[in-house]
Structures are given as C-alpha cells and as structure tokens.
CSV table of C-alpha atoms in Angstrom, one decimal:
chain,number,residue,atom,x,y,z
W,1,UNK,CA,17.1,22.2,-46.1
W,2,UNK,CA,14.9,18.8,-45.3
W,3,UNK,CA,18.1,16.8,-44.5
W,4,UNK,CA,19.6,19.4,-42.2
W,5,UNK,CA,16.0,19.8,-40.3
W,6,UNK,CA,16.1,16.1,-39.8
W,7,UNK,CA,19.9,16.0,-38.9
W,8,UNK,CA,18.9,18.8,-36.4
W,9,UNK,CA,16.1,17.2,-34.9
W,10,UNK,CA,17.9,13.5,-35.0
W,11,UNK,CA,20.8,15.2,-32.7
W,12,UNK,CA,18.3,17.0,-30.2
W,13,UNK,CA,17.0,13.8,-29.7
W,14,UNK,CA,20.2,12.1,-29.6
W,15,UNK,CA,21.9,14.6,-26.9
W,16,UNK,CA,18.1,14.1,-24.8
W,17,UNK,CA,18.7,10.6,-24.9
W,18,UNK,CA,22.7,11.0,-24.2
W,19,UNK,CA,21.9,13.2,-21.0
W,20,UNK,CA,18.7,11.2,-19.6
W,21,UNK,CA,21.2,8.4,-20.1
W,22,UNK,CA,24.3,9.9,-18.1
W,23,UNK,CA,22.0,11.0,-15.5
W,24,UNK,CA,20.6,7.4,-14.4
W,25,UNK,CA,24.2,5.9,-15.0
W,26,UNK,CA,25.5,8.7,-12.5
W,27,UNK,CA,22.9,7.4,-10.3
W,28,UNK,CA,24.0,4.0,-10.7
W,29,UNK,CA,27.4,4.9,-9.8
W,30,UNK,CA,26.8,6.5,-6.5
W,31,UNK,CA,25.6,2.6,-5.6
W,32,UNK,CA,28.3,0.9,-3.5
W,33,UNK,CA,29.0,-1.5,-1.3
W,34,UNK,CA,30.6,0.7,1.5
W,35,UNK,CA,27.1,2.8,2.2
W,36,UNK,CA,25.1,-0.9,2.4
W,37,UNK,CA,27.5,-2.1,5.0
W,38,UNK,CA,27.4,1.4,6.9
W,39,UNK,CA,23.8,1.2,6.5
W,40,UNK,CA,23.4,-2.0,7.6
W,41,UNK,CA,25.9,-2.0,10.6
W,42,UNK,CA,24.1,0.4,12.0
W,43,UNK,CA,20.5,0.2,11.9
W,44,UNK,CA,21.4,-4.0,13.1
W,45,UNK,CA,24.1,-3.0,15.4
W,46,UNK,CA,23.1,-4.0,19.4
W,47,UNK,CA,22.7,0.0,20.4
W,48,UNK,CA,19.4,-0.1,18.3
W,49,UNK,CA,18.0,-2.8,20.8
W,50,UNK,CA,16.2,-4.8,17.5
W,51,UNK,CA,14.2,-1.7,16.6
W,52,UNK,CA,11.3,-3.0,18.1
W,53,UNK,CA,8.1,-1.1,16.8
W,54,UNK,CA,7.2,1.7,19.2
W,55,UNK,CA,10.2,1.0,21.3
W,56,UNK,CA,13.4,3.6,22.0
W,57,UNK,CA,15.4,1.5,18.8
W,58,UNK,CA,13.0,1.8,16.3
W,59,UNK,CA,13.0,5.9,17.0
W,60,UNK,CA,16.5,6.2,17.0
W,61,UNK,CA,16.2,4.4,13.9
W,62,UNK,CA,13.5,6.6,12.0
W,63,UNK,CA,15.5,9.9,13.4
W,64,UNK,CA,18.5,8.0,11.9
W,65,UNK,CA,16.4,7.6,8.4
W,66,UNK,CA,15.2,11.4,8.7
W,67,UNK,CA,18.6,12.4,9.0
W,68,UNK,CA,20.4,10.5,5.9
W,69,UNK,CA,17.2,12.0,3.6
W,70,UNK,CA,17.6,15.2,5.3
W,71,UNK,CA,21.6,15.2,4.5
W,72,UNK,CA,21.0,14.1,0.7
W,73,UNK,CA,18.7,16.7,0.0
W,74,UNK,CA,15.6,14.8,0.1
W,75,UNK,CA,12.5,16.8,0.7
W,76,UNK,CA,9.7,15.4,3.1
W,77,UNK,CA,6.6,14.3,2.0
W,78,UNK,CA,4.9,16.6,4.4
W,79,UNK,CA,6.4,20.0,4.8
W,80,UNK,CA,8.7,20.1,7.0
W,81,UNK,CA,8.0,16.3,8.6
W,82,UNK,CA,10.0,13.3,7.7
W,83,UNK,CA,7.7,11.7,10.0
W,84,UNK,CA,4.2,10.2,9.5
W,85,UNK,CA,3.3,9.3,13.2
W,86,UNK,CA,0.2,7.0,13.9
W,87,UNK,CA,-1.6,4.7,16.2
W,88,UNK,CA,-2.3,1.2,16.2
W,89,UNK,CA,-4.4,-0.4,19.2
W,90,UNK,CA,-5.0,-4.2,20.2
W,91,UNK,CA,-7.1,-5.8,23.1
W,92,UNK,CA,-5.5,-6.4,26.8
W,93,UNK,CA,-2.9,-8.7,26.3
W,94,UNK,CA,-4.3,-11.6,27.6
W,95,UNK,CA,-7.4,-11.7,24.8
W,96,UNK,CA,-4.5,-12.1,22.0
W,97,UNK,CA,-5.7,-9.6,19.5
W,98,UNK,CA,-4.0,-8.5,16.6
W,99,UNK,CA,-3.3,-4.5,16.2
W,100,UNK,CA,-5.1,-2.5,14.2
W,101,UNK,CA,-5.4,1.0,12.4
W,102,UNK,CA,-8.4,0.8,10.3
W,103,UNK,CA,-10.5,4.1,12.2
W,104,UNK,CA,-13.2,1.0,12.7
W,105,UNK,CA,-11.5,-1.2,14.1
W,106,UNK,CA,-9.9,1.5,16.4
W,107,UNK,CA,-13.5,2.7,17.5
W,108,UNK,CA,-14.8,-0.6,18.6
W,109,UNK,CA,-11.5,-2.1,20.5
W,110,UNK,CA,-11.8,1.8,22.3
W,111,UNK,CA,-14.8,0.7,23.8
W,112,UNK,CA,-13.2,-2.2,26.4
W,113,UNK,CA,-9.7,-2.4,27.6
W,114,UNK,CA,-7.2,-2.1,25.1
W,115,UNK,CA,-3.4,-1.3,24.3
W,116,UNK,CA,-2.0,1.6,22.0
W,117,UNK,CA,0.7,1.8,20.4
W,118,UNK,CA,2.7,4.7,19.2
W,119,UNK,CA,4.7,4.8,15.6
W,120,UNK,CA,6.1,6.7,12.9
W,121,UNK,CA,6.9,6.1,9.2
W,122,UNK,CA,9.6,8.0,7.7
W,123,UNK,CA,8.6,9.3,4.1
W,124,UNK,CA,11.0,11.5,1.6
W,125,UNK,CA,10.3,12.8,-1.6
W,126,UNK,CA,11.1,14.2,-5.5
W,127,UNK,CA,8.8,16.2,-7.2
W,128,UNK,CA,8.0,14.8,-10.4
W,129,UNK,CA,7.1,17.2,-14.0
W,130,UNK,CA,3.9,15.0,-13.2
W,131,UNK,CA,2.7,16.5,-10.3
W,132,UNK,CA,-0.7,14.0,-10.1
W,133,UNK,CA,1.5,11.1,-10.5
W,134,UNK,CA,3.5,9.1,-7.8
W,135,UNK,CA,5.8,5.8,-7.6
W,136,UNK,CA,7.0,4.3,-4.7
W,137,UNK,CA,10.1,2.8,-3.1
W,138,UNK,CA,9.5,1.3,0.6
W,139,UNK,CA,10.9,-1.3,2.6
W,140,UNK,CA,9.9,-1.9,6.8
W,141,UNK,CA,12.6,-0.6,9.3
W,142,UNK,CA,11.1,-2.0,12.2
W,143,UNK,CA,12.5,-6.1,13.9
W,144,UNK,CA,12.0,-8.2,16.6
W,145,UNK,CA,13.4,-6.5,19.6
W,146,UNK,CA,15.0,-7.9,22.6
W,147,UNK,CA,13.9,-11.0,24.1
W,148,UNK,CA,14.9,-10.6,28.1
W,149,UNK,CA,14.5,-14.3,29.4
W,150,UNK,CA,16.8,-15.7,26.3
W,151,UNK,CA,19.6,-17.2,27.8
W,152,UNK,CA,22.7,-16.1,25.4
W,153,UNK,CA,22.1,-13.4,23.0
W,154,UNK,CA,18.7,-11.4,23.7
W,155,UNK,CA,18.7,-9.2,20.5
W,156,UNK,CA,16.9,-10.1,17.1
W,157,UNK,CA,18.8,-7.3,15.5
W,158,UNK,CA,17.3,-7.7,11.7
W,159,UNK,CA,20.2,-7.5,9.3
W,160,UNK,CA,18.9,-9.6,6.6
W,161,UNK,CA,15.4,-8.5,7.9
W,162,UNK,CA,15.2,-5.9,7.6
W,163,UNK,CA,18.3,-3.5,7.7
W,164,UNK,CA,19.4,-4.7,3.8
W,165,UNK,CA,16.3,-3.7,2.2
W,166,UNK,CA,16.1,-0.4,4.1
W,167,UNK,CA,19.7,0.3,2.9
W,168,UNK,CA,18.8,-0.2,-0.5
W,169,UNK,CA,16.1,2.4,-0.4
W,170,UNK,CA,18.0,4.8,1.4
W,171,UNK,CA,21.2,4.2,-1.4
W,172,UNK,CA,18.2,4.5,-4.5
W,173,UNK,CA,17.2,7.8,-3.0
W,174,UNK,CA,20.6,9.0,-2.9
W,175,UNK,CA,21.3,7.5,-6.3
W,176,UNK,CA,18.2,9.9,-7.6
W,177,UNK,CA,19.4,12.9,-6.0
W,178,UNK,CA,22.9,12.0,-7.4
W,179,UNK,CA,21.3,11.5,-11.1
W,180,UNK,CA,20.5,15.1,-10.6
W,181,UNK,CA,17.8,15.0,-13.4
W,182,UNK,CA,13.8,15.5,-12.3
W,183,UNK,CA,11.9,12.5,-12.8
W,184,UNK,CA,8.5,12.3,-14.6
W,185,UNK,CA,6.6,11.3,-11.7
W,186,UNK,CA,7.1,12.0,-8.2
W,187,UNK,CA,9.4,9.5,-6.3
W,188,UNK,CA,7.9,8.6,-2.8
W,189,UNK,CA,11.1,7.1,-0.1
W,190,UNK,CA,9.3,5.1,2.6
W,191,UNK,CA,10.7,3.5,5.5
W,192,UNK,CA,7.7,1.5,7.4
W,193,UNK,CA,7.1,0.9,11.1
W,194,UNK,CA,5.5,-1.9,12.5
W,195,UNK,CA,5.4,-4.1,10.3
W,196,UNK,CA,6.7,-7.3,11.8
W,197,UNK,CA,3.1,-7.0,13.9
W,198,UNK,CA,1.0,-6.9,11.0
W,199,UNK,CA,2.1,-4.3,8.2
W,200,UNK,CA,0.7,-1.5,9.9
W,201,UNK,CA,3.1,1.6,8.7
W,202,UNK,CA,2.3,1.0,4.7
W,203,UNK,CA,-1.4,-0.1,5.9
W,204,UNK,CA,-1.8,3.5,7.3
W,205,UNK,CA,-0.5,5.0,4.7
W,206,UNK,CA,-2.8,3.6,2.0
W,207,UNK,CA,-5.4,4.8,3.9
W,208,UNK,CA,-4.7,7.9,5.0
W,209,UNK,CA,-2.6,9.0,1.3
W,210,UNK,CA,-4.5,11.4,-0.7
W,211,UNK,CA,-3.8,10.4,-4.4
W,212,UNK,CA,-3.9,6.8,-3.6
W,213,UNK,CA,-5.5,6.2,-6.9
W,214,UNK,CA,-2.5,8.2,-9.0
W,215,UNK,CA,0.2,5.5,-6.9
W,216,UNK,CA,1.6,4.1,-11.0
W,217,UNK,CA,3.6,1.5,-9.1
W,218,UNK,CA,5.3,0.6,-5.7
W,219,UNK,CA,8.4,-1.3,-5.3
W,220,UNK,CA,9.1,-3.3,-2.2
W,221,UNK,CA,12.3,-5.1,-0.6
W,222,UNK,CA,12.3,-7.2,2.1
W,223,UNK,CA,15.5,-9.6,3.0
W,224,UNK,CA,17.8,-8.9,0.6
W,225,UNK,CA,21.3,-10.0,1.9
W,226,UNK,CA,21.2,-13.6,2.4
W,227,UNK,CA,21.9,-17.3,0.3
W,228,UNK,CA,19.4,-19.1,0.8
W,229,UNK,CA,20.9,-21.2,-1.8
W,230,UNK,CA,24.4,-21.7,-0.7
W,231,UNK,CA,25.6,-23.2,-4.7
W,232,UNK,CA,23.7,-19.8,-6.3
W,233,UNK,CA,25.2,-16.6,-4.1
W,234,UNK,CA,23.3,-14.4,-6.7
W,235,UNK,CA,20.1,-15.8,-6.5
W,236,UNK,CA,17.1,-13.7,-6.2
W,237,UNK,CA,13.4,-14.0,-6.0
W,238,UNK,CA,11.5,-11.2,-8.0
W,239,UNK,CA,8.3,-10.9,-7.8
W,240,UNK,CA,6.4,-8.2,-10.2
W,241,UNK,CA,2.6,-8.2,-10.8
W,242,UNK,CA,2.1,-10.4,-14.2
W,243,UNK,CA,-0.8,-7.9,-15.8
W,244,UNK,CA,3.1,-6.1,-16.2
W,245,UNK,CA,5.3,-7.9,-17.8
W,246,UNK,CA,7.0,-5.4,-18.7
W,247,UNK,CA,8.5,-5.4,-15.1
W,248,UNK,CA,9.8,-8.5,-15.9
W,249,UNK,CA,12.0,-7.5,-19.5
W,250,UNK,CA,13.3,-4.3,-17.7
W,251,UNK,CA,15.4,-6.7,-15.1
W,252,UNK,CA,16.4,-8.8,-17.7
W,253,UNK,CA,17.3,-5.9,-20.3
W,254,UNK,CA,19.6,-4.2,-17.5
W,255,UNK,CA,21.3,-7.1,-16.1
W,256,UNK,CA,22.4,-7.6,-19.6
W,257,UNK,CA,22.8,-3.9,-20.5
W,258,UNK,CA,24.8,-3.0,-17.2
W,259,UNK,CA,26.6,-6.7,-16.5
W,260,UNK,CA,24.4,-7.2,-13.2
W,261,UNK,CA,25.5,-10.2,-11.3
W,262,UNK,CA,22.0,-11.4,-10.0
W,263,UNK,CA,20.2,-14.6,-11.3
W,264,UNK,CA,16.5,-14.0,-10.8
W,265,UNK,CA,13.8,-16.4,-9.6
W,266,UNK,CA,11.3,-14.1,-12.5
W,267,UNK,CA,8.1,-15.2,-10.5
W,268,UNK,CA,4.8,-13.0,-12.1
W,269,UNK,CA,1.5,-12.8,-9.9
W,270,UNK,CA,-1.6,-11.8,-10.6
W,271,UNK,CA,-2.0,-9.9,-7.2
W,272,UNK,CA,1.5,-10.2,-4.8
W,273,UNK,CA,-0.5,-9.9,-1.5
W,274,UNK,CA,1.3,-12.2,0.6
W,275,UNK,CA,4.8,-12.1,2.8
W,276,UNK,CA,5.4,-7.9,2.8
W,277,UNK,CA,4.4,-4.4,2.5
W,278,UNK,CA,3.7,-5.0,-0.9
W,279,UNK,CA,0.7,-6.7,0.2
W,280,UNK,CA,-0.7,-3.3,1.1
W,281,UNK,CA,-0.6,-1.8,-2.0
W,282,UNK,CA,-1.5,-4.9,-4.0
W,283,UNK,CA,-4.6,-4.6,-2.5
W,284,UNK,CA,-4.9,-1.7,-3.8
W,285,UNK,CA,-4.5,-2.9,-7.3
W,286,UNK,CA,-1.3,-0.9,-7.3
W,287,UNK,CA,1.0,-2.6,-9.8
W,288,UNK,CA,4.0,-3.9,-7.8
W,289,UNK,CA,7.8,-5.1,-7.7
W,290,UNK,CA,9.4,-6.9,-4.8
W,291,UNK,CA,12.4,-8.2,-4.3
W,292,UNK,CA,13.4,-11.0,-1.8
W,293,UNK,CA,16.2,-13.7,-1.4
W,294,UNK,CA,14.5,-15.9,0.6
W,295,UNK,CA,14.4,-17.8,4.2
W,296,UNK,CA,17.3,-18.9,6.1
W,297,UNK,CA,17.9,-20.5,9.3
W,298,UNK,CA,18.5,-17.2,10.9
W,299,UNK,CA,14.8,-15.6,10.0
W,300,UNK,CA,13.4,-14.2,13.4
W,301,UNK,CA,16.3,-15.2,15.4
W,302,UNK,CA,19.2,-13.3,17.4
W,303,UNK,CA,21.5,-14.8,14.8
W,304,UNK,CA,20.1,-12.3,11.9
W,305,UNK,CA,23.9,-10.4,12.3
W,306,UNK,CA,25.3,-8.3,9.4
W,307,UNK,CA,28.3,-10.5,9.0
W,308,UNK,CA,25.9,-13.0,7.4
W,309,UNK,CA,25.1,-11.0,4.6
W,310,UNK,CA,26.1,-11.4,1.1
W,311,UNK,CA,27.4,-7.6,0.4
W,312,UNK,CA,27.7,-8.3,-3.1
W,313,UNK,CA,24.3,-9.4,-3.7
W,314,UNK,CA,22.8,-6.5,-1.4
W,315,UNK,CA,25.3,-3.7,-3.6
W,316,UNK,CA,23.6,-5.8,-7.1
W,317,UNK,CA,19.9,-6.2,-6.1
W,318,UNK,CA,20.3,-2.0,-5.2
W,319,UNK,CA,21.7,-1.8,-8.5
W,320,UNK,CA,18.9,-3.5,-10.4
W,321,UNK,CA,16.4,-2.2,-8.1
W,322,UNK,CA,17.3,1.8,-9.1
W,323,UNK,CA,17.3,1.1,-12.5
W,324,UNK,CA,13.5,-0.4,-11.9
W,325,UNK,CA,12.6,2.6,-10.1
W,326,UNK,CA,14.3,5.1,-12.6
W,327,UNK,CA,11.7,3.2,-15.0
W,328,UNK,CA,8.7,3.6,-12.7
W,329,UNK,CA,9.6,7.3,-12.5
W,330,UNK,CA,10.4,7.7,-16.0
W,331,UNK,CA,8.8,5.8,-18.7
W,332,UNK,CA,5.9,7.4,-20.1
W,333,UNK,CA,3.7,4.7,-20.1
W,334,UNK,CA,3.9,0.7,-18.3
C-alpha cells in the first residue's frame, strides 16, 4: 500500500510538473518573428510621426497598444481603461526646465508660467492565485518626434528605440495568454509614455500604484534590435539586480535548456538606476531585469528605421525574456 501511495503521489506531481511545463513551452511557441516585424513596422512606420510624447503619434500609438491587449484577451489594469492618463508640467520654454509629475513639484511650477503636458500609459493585466502580489513587464512607447527644420528626413521614428522592446512586451503578453495557465502572481503589461523627456509614464506610476510595496520584480527592455557589435549579432547586455542572482542562472539555464541563440553581457548591479524605466522602480528597491543591446550610430537620429534591426535577436531576447517573466510570475520564492 506504501509504494502505490508514493507511486500515486510521484505521478500527480509528475503530470503538475508535465502541464505547468507544456503551458510555458505553448507560450514560448506563440513567440515569432512575423508579430516583432508587424509590431515594429508599425509603431516606427512614418504615419506615427516619431510618437512624440503628448503628440497625435504617440496616441495613435497607445490606442494601437489598447487594442492588440484588448484583442488577446488582456484585461486592463483599471476596469474597463487600458489607459492611465496624467500630467507632467515644465516652466516657459525659455527658463529650460525639466518636466515633472511629483504633486510638489507640480504645485510650485503652477504658481508662475508653465507648460502642461498631457499623456497616457497603457497598462494590461493577469490575475494572479496571489492576488497581493504583482510582477512587471514594461518598456517606453514614446520617441523623438519630427524635427521640421531637418533638411532630408524629419522623423526620429524609434525602431531600435523604442518599437523592439515594446514588441516584445506586447508578444510576452500574448505568449501568457497563449500558455493558458494562471500565474502565481499577477502579471502587470506596461507600455510608458514620455519617457524620452525624463521617464515620466513609469515615474507616475510608482507613485500613484497602490501595492507598490507587493511589486516582487519588474523587467525592463529598452533597444533591443540592434549590433552594436557587428562580429557578435547575438550579443546582449543583461542587466539584473545582483542581491538576485538568481536572475542571472535562470538566463543561463534556459538558453541551454531551450537552445537560445543570445550571448549575454551578465552584468549584476547593486541598484540598476541609470539609462531606463528601470530606474524608476530600482528606486524603489524593486528587484529588476533589463535588457539592452546597446548604442549605435543611429541612437536619436531619423536613421533609427526597422530595416536595421536584427529580427533574430529581437524574436530570441522575447524568447528569453518570457521565460524570465514566467519565472517572476511563477516561482514561489526569488
């Protein structure tokens, strides 16, 4: 009777472990590289102006975001509003202030003449069985703009920066949904406005979020698409917060497990504050994970066009970048 309990409970846990397992690996399968280029070729294309922050292209770009969660079956954070709209103001132009959202900063430029700007994040969501517990997924969808008095091409229209990293986020959420297993912990999808002027969208959402303090982690991208070392196409620069290095031996157990074709720049830091959104949340002291392929001569220039991009490496970094999340969402303790 003893062997055939243990045989019994051995093959409960072996079928929860075969299932948990097909569920990520369905997830991983719905990552290709025909949605990144779709992604990309949209959100980069000329119509969308360089999605300027607070300008007509960045809104056609968060209704465009609202409507891909909307169509996968991603729920919004709010009910029944994809959007988080807020304000950031700056001093007259001429005084070269930098915009702000903090409610006290706001208080004191409202007292002299000063500029407002008006923006929206775009935020999606999975419940989790832990209903106190969150993990996020973000990258900015906001660029440059158009630049009138250029004399060739006016448009900055972000593909590397920052149209790849948006359409990996966009691909993960779809890759959860696919999975079609509910995570541990709630999965947060966040697509951040302004932050070329000063990381405003994730700024106002760490201020304004509730259960700031039950955020277990936040993973960031941010360029994503380019060789910035023309000899090593699948170089990548990951950066993870070193108090975890377990976010370190997840990369390197799943690019062996699942045959990933990424060569990581493993670079732990005791708080990742600089370059990104992720500075927002590492501010925090929310552990987090960011990936980035670094600079290239066409960083904050018209030239930033999606047939630049390294696909593969975009499709691979996605790839790597669900199965950190899944972890994140899943593991019961990191």
């Amino acid at each position: 009777m003893y062997k055939v309990i243990v045989g019994t409970i051995c093959l409960i846990f072996s079928v929860q472990s075969t299932l948990g397992q097909s569920a990520r690996e369905k997830g991983l399968e719905s990552i290709n590289r025909t949605s990144a280029e779709a992604i990309v070729g949209f959100l980069a294309s000329d119509e969308l102006q360089g999605r300027e922050a607070g300008k007509n292209g960045s809104k056609i770009a968060a209704c465009y975001l609202m409507s891909c969660l909307k169509e996968t079956g991603i729920a919004p954070l709010e009910k029944d509003n994809y959007y988080q709209p807020f304000e950031a103001y700056n001093k007259e132009r001429q005084l070269r202030g930098k915009w702000q959202v903090h409610p006290d900063s706001i208080t004191i430029l409202k007292q002299g003449t000063h500029r407002v700007l008006q923006m929206s994040n775009v935020l999606g969501f999975i419940p989790g069985e832990r209903t106190d517990e969150y993990v996020i997924v973000g990258a900015h969808f906001d660029h440059l703009g158009i630049d009138e008095t250029l004399a060739n091409d006016r448009i900055y229209n972000g593909a590397d920066d920052n149209a790849s990293g948006v359409s990996a986020v966009l691909q993960i959420a779809r890759a959860f949904a696919a999975s079609g297993q509910k995570p541990l912990r709630n999965v947060i999808f966040a697509f951040w406005d302004g932050e070329e002027i000063g990381l405003l969208g994730s700024k106002y959402f760490v201020q304004t979020f509730p259960a700031i303090n039950q955020i277990k982690g936040y993973l960031n991208f941010d360029m994503i698409g380019r060789n910035h070392k023309p000899g090593q196409p699948q170089h990548v620069v990951y950066f993870y917060t070193a108090s975890h290095p377990v976010f370190g031996d997840w990369l390197k157990q799943d690019i062996a497990r699942y045959d990933l074709r990424l060569q990581p720049d493993y670079r732990a830091w005791d708080r990742p504050v600089g370059g990104s959104d992720n500075a927002s949340f590492a501010l925090r002291d929310i552990p987090v994970i960011w990936y980035h392929t670094d600079g290239h001569p066409d960083y904050h220039q018209p030239s930033d066009h999606s047939d630049r991009l390294n696909w593969d490496k975009v499709t691979e970094i996605t790839k790597a970048a669900f199965l950190n999340v899944w972890n994140l969402a899943n593991e019961k303790k990191y």
